[in-house]
mmCIF file with all atom_site columns, C-alpha atoms in Angstrom:
data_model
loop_
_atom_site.group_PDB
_atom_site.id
_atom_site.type_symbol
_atom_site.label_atom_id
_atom_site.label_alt_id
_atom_site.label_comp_id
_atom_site.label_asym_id
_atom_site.label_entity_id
_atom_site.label_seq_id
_atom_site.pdbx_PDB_ins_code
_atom_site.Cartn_x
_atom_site.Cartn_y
_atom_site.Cartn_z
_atom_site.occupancy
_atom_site.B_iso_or_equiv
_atom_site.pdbx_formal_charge
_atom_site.auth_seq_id
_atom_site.auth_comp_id
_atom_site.auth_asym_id
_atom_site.auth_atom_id
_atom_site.pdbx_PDB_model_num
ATOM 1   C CA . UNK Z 1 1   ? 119.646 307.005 299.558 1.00 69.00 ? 14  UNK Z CA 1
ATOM 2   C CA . UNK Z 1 2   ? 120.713 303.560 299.065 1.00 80.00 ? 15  UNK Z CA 1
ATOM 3   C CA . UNK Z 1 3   ? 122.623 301.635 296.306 1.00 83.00 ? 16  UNK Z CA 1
ATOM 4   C CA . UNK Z 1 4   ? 123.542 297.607 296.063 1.00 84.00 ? 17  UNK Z CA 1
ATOM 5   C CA . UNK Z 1 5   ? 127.140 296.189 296.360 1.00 81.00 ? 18  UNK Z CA 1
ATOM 6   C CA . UNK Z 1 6   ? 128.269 295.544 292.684 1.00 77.00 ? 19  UNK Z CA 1
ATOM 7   C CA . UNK Z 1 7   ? 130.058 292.600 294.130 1.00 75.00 ? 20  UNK Z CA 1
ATOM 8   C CA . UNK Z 1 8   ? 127.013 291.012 295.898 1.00 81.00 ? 21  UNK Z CA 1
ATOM 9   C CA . UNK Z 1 9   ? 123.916 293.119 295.737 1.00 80.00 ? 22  UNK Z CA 1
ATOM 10  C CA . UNK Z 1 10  ? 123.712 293.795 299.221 1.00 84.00 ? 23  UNK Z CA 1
ATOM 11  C CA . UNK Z 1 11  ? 121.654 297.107 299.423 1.00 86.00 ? 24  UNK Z CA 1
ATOM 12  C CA . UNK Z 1 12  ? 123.969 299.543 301.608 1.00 81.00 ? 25  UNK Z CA 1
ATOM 13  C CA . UNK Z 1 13  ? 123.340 303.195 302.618 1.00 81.00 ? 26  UNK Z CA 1
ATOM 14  C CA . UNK Z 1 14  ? 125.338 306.262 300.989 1.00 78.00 ? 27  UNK Z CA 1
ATOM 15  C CA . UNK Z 1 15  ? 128.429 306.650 303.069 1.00 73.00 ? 28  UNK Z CA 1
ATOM 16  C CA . UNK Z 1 16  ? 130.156 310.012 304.284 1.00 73.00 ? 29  UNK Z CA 1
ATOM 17  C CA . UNK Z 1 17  ? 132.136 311.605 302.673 1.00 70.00 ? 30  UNK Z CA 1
ATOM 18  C CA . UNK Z 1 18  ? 130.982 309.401 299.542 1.00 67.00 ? 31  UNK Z CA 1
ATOM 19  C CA . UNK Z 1 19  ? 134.604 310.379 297.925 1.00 72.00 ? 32  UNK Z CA 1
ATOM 20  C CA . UNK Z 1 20  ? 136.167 307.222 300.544 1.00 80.00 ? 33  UNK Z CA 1
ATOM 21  C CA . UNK Z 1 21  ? 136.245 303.452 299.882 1.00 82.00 ? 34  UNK Z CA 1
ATOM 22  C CA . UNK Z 1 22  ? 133.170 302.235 301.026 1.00 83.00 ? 35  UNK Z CA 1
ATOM 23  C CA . UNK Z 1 23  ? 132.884 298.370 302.491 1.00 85.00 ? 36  UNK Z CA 1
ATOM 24  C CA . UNK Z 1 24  ? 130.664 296.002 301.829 1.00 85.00 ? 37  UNK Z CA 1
ATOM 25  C CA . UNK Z 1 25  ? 129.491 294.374 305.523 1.00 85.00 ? 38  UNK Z CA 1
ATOM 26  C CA . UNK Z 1 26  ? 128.120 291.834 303.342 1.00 86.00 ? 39  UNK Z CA 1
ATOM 27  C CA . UNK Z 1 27  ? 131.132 290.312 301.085 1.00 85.00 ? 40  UNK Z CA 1
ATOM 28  C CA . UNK Z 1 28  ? 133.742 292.694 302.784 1.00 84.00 ? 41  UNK Z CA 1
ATOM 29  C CA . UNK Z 1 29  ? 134.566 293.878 298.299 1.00 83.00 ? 42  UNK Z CA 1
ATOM 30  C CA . UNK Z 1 30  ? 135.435 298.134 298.388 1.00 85.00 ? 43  UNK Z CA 1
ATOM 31  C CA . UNK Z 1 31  ? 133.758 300.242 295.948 1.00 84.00 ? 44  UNK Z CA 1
ATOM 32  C CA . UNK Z 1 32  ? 132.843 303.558 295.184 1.00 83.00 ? 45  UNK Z CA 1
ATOM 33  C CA . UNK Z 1 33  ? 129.070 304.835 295.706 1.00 83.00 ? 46  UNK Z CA 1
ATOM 34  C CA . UNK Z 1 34  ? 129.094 307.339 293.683 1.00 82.00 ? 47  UNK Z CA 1
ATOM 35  C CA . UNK Z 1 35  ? 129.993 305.806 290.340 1.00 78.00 ? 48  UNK Z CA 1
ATOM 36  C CA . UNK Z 1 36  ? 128.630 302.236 291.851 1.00 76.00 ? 49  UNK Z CA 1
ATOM 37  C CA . UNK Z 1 37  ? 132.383 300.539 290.690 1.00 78.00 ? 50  UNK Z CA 1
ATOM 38  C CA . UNK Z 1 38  ? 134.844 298.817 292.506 1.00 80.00 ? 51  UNK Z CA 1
ATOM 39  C CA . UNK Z 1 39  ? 137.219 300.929 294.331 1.00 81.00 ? 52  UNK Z CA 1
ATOM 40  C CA . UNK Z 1 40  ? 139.715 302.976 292.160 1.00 79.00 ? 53  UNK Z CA 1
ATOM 41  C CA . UNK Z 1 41  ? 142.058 304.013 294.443 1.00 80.00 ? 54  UNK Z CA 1
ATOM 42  C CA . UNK Z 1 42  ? 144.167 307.405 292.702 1.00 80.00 ? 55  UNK Z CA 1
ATOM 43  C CA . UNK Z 1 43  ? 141.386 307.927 289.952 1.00 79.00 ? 56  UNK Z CA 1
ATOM 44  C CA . UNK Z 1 44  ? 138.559 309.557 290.186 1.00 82.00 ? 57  UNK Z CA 1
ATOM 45  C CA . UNK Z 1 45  ? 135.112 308.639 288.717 1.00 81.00 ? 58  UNK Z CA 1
ATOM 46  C CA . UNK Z 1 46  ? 135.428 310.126 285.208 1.00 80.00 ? 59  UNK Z CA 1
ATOM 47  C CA . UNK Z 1 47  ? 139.412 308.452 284.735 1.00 78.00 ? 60  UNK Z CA 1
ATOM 48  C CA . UNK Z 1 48  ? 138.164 304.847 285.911 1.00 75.00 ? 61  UNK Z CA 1
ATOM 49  C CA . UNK Z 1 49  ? 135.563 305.221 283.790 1.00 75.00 ? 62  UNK Z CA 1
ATOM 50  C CA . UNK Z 1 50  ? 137.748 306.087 280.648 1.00 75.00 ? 63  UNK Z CA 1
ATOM 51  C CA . UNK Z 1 51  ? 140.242 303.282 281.747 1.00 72.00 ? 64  UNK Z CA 1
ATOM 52  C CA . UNK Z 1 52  ? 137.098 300.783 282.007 1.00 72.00 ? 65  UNK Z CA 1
ATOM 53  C CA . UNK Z 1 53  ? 135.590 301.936 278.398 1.00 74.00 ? 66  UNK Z CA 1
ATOM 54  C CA . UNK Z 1 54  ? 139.532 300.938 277.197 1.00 71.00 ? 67  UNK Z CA 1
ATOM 55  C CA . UNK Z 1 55  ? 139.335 297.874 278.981 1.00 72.00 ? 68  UNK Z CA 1
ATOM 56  C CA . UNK Z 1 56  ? 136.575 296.476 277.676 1.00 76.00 ? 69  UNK Z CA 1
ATOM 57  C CA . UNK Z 1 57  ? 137.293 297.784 274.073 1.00 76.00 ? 70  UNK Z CA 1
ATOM 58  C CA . UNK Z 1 58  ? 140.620 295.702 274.833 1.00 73.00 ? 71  UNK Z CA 1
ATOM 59  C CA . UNK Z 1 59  ? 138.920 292.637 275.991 1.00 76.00 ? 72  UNK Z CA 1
ATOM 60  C CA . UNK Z 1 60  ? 136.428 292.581 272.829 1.00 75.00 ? 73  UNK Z CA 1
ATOM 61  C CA . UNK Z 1 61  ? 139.467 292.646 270.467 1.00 77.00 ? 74  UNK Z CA 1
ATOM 62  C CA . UNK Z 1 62  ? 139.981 289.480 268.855 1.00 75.00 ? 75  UNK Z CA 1
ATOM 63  C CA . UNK Z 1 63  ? 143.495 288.176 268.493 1.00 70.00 ? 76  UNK Z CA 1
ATOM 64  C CA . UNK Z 1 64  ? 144.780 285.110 267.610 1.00 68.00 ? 77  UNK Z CA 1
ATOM 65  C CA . UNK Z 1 65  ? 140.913 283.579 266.581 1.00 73.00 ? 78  UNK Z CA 1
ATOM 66  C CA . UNK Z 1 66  ? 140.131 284.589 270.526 1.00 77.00 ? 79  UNK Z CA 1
ATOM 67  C CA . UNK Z 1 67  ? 138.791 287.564 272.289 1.00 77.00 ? 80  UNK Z CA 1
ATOM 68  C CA . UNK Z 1 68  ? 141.173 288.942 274.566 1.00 81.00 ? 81  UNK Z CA 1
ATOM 69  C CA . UNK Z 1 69  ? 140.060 288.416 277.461 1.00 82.00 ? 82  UNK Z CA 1
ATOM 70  C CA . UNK Z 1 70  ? 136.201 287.151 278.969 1.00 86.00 ? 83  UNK Z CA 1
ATOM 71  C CA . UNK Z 1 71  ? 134.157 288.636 281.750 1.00 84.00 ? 84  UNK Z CA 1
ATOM 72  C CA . UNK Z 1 72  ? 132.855 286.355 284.738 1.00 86.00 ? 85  UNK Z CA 1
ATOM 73  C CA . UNK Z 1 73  ? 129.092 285.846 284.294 1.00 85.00 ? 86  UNK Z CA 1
ATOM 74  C CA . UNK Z 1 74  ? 128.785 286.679 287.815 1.00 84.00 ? 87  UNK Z CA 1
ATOM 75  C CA . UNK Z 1 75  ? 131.695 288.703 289.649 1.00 81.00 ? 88  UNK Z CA 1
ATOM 76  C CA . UNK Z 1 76  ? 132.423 290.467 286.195 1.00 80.00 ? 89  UNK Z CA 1
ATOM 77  C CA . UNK Z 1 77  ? 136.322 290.608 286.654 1.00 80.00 ? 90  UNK Z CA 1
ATOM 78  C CA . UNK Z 1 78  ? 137.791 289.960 282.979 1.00 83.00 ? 91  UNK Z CA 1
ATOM 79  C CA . UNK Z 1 79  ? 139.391 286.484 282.648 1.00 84.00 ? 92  UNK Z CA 1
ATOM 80  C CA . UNK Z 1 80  ? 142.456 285.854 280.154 1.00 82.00 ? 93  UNK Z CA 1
ATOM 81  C CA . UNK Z 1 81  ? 142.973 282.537 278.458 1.00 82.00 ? 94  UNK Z CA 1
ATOM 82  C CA . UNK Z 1 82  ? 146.587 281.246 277.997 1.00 77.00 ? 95  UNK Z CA 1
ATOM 83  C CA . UNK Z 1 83  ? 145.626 277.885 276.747 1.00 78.00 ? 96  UNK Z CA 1
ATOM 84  C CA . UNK Z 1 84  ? 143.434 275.185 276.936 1.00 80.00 ? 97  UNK Z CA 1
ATOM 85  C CA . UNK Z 1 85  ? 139.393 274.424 276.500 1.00 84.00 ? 98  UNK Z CA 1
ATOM 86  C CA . UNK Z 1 86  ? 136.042 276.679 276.288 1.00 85.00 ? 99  UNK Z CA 1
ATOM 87  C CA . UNK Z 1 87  ? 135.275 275.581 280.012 1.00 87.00 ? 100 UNK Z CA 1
ATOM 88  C CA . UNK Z 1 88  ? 136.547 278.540 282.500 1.00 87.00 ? 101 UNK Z CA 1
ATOM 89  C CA . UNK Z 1 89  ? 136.605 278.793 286.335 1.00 88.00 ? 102 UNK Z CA 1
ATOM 90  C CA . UNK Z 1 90  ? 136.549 281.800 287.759 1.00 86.00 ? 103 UNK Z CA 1
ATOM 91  C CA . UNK Z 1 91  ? 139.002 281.435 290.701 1.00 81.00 ? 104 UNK Z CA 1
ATOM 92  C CA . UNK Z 1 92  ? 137.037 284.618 292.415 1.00 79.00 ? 105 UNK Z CA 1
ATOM 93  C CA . UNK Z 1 93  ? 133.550 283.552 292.860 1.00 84.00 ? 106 UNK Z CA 1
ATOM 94  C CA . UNK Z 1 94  ? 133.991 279.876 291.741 1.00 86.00 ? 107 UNK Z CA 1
ATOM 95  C CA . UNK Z 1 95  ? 131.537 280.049 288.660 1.00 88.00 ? 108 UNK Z CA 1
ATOM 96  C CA . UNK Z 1 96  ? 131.956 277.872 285.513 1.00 90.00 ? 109 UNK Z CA 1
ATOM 97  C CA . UNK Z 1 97  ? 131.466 280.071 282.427 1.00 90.00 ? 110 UNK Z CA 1
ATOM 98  C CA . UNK Z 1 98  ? 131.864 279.143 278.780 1.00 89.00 ? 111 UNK Z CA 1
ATOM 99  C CA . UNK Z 1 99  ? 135.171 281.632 277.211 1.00 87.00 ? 112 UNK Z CA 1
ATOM 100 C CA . UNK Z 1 100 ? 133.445 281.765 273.659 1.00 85.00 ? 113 UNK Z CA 1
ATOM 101 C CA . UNK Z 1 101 ? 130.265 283.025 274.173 1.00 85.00 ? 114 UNK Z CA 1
ATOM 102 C CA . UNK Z 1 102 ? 130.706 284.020 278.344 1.00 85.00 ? 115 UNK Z CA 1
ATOM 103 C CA . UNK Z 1 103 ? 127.390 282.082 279.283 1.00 87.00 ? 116 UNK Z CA 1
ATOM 104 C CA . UNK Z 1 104 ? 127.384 279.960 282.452 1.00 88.00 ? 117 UNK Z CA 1
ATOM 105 C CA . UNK Z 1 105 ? 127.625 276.346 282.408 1.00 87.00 ? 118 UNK Z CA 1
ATOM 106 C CA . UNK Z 1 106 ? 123.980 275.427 282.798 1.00 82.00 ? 119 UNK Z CA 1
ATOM 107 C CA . UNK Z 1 107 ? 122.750 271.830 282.261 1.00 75.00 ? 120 UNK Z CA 1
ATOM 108 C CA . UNK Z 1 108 ? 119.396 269.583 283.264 1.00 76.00 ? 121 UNK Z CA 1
ATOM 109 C CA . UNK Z 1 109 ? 119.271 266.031 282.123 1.00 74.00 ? 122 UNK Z CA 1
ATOM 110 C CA . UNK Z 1 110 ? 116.755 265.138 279.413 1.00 73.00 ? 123 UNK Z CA 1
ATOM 111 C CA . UNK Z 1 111 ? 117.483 268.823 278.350 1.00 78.00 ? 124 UNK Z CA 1
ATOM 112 C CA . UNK Z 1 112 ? 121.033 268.622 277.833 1.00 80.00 ? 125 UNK Z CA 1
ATOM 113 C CA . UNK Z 1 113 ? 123.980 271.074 278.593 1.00 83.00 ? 126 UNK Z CA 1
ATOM 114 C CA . UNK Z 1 114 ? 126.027 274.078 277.390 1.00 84.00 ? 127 UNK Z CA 1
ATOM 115 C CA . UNK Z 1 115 ? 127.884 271.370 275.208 1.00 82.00 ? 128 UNK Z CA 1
ATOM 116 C CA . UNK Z 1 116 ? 124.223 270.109 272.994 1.00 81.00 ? 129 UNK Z CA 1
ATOM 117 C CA . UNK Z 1 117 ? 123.679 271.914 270.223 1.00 83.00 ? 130 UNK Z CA 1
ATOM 118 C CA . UNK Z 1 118 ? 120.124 271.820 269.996 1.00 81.00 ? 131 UNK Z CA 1
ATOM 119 C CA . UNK Z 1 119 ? 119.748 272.549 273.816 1.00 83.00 ? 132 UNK Z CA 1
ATOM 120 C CA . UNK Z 1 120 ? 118.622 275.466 275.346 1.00 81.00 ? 133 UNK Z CA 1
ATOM 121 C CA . UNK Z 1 121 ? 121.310 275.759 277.810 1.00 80.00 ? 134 UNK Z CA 1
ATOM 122 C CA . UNK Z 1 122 ? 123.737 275.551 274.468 1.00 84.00 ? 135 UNK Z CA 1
ATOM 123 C CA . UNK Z 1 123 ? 127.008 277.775 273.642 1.00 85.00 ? 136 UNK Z CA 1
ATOM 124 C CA . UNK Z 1 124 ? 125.334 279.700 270.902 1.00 83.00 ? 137 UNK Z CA 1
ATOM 125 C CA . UNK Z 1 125 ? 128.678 279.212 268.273 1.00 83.00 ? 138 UNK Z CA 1
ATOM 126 C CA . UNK Z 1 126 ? 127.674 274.932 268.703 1.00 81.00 ? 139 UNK Z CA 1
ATOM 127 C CA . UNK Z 1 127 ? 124.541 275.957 266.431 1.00 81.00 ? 140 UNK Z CA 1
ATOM 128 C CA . UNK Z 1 128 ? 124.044 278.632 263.880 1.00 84.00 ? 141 UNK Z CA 1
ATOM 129 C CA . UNK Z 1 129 ? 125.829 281.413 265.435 1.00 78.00 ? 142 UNK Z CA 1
ATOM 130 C CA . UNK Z 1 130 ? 125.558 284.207 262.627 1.00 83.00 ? 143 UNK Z CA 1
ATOM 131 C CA . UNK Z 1 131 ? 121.449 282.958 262.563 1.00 85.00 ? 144 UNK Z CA 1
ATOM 132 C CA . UNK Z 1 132 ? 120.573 283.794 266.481 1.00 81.00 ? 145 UNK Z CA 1
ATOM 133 C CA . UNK Z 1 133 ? 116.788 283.881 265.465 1.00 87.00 ? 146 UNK Z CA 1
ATOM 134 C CA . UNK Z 1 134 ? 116.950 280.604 263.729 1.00 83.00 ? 147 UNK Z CA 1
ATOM 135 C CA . UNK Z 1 135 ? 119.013 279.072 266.441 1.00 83.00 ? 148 UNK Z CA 1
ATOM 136 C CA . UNK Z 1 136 ? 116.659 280.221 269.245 1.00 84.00 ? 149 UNK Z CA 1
ATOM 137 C CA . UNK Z 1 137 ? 113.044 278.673 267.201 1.00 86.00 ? 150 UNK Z CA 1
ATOM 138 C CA . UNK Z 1 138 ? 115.163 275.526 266.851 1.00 85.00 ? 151 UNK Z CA 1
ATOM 139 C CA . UNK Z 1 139 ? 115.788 275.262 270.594 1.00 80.00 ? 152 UNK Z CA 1
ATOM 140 C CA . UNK Z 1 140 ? 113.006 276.222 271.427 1.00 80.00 ? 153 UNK Z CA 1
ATOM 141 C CA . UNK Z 1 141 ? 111.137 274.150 269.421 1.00 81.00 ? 154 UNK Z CA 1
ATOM 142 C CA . UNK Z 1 142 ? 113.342 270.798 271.078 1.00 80.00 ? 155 UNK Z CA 1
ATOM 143 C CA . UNK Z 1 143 ? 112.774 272.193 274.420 1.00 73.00 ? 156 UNK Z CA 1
ATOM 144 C CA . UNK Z 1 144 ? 108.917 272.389 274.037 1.00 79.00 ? 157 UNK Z CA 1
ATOM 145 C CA . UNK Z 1 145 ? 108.725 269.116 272.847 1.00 78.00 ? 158 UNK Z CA 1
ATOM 146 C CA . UNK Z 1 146 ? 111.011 267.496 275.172 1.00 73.00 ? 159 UNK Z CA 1
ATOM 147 C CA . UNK Z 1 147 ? 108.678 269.223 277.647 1.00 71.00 ? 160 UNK Z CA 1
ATOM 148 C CA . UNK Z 1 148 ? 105.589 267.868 276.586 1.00 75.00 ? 161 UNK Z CA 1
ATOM 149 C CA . UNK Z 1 149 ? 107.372 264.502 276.054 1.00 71.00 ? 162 UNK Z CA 1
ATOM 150 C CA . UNK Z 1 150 ? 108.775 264.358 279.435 1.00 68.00 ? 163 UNK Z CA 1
ATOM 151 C CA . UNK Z 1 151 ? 105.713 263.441 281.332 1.00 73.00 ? 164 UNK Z CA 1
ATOM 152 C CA . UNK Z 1 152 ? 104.719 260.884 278.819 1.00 77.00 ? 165 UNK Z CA 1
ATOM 153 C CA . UNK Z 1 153 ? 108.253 259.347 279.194 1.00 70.00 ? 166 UNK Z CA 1
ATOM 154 C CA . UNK Z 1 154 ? 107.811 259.772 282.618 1.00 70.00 ? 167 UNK Z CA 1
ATOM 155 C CA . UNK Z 1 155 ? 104.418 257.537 283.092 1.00 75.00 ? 168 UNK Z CA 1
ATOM 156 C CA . UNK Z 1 156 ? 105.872 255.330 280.168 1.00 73.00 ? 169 UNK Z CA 1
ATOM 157 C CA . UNK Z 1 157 ? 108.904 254.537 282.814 1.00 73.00 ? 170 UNK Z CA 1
ATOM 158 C CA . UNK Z 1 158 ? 105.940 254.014 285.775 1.00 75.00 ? 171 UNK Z CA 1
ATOM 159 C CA . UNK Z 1 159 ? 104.492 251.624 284.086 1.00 77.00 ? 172 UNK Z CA 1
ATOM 160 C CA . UNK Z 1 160 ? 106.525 249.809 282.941 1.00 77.00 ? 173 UNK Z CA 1
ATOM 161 C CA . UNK Z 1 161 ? 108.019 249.534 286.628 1.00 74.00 ? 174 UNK Z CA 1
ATOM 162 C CA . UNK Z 1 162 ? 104.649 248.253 287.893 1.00 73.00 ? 175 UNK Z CA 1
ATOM 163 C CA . UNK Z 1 163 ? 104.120 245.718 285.438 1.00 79.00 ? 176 UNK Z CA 1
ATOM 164 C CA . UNK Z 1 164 ? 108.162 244.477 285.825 1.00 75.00 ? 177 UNK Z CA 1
ATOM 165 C CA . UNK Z 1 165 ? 107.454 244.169 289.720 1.00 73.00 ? 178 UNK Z CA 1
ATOM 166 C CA . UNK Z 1 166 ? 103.723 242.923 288.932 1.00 70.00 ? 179 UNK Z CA 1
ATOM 167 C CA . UNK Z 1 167 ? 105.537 239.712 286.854 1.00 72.00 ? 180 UNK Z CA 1
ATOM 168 C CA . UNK Z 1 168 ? 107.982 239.239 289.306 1.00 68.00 ? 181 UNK Z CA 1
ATOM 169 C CA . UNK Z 1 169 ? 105.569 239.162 292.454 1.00 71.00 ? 182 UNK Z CA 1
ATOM 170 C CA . UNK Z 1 170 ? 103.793 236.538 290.372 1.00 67.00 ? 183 UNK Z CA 1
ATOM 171 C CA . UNK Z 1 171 ? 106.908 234.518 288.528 1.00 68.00 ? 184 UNK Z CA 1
ATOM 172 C CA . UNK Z 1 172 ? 108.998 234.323 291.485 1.00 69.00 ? 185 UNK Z CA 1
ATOM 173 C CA . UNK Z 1 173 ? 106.206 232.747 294.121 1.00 73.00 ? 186 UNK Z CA 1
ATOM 174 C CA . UNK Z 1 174 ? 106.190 230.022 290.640 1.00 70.00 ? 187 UNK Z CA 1
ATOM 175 C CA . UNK Z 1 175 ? 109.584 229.349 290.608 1.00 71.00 ? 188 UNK Z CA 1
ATOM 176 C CA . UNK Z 1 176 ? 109.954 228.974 294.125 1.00 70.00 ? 189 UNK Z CA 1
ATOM 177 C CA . UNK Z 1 177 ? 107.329 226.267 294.239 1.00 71.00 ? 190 UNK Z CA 1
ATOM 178 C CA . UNK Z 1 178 ? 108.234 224.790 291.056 1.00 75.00 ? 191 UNK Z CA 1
ATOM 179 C CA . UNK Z 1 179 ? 112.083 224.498 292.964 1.00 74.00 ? 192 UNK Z CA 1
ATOM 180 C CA . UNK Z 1 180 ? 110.805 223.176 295.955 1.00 74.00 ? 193 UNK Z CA 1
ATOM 181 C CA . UNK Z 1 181 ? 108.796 220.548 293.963 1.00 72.00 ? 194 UNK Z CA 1
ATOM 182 C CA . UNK Z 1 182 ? 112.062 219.506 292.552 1.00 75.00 ? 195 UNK Z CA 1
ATOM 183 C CA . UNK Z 1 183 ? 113.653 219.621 295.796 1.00 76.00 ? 196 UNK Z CA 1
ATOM 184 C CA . UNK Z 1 184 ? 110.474 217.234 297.226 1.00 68.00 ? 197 UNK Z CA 1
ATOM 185 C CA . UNK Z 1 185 ? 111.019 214.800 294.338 1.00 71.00 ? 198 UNK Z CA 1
ATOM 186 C CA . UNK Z 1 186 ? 114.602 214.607 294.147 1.00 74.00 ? 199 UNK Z CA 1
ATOM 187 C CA . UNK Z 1 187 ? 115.079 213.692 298.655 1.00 68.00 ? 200 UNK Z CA 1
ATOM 188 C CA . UNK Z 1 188 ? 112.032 211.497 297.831 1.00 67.00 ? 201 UNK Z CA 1
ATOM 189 C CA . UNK Z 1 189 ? 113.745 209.072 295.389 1.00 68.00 ? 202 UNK Z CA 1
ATOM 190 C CA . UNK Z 1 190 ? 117.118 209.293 297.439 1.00 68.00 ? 203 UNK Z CA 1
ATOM 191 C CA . UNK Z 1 191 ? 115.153 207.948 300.615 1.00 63.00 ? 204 UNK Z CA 1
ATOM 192 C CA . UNK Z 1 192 ? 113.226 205.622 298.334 1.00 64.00 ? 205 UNK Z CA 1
ATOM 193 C CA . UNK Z 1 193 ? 116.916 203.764 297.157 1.00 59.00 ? 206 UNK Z CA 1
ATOM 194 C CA . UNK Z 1 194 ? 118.344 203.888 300.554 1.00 59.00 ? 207 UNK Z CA 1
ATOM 195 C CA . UNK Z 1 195 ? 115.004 201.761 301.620 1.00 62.00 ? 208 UNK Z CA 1
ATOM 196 C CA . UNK Z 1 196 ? 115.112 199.782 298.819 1.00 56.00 ? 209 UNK Z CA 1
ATOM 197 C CA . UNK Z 1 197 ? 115.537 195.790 300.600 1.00 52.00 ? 210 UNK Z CA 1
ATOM 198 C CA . UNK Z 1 198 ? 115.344 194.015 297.052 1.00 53.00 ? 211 UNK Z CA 1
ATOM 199 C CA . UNK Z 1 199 ? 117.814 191.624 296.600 1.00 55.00 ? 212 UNK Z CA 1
ATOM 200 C CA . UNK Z 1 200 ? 119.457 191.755 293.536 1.00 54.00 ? 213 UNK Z CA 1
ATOM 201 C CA . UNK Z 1 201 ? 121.242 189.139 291.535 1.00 51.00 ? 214 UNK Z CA 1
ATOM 202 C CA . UNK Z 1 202 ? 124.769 189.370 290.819 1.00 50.00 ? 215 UNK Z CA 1
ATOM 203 C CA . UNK Z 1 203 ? 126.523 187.489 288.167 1.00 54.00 ? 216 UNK Z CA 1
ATOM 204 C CA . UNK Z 1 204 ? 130.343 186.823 287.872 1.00 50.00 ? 217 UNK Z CA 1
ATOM 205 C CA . UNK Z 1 205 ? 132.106 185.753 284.773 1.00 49.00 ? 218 UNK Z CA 1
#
């Protein structure tokens, strides 16, 4: 039989015995294949599991306006926070996960990010937390029209290009000519003075 890597998913094939560490040729991460968890080296299945059911009770507790502690969206290892902001970064696997509500970061312009509160990719205590239903129409509702609008903002933009490059092919060809026109007049009157033989009349007082 087979079973995936909880680190990385990589399906791998039961090892023997299956009571050893078995490696992942994939991500190199140990775990167990029988109870498909990291390696607990000096437990068996049954006490890691007890001492994971504690640890997660523990990391659900709220204390000081805070959870304890937040899981990684994506490696699952339980992340602490000291101090600071919302915006966590896993220092195993790299991801950027939200510490109130332990979503990813996601964001898409036009759409907006885990910081919008009417966006679908936002931290669900930003809008109506204790009304999820509510909160999820509302999005929903923003994204679909944002949806519909974007082509129409899209073909809005295209035109508008074609007619700003359509004026300028035209105006700039004008104002060239109109400049060199100038230009034309303005060395014609200088030669015209310089050529100028008149005599002139010059009175002293």
């Amino acid at each position: 039989s087979t079973k995936t890597c909880p680190h990385c998913n990589h399906v791998t094939r039961r090892p023997k015995p299956e009571n050893q560490p078995l490696k992942c040729t994939a991500c190199g991460g140990s775990w167990c294949y029988s109870c498909h968890a990291p390696w607990h080296e000096g437990l068996n299945c049954r006490q890691f599991r007890k001492g994971d059911r504690l640890l997660k009770a523990w990391a659900r507790t709220t204390a000081h306006g805070q959870v304890n502690a937040q899981r990684c969206p994506k490696c699952k290892i339980f992340i602490q926070r000291i101090t600071g902001c919302d915006h966590m970064h896993c220092a195993r696997c790299k991801t950027h996960f939200c510490y109130r509500c332990g979503d990813r970061f996601r964001q898409l312009k036009f759409f907006g990010d885990h910081y919008s509160k009417l966006s679908v990719f936002g931290c669900k205590f930003r809008y109506k937390a204790d009304k999820p239903l509510q909160r999820k129409i509302v999005r929903g509702a923003v994204f679909g029209g944002k949806l519909v609008a974007a082509p129409i903002v899209g073909v809005l933009a295209l035109c508008a290009g074609v007619i700003v490059v359509g004026v300028g092919a035209f105006a700039f060809p004008l104002y060239g000519g109109l400049r060199l026109v100038q230009r034309y007049h303005s060395v014609k009157k200088s030669v015209n003075l310089e050529t100028d033989s008149t005599p002139r009349l010059v009175c002293f007082s």
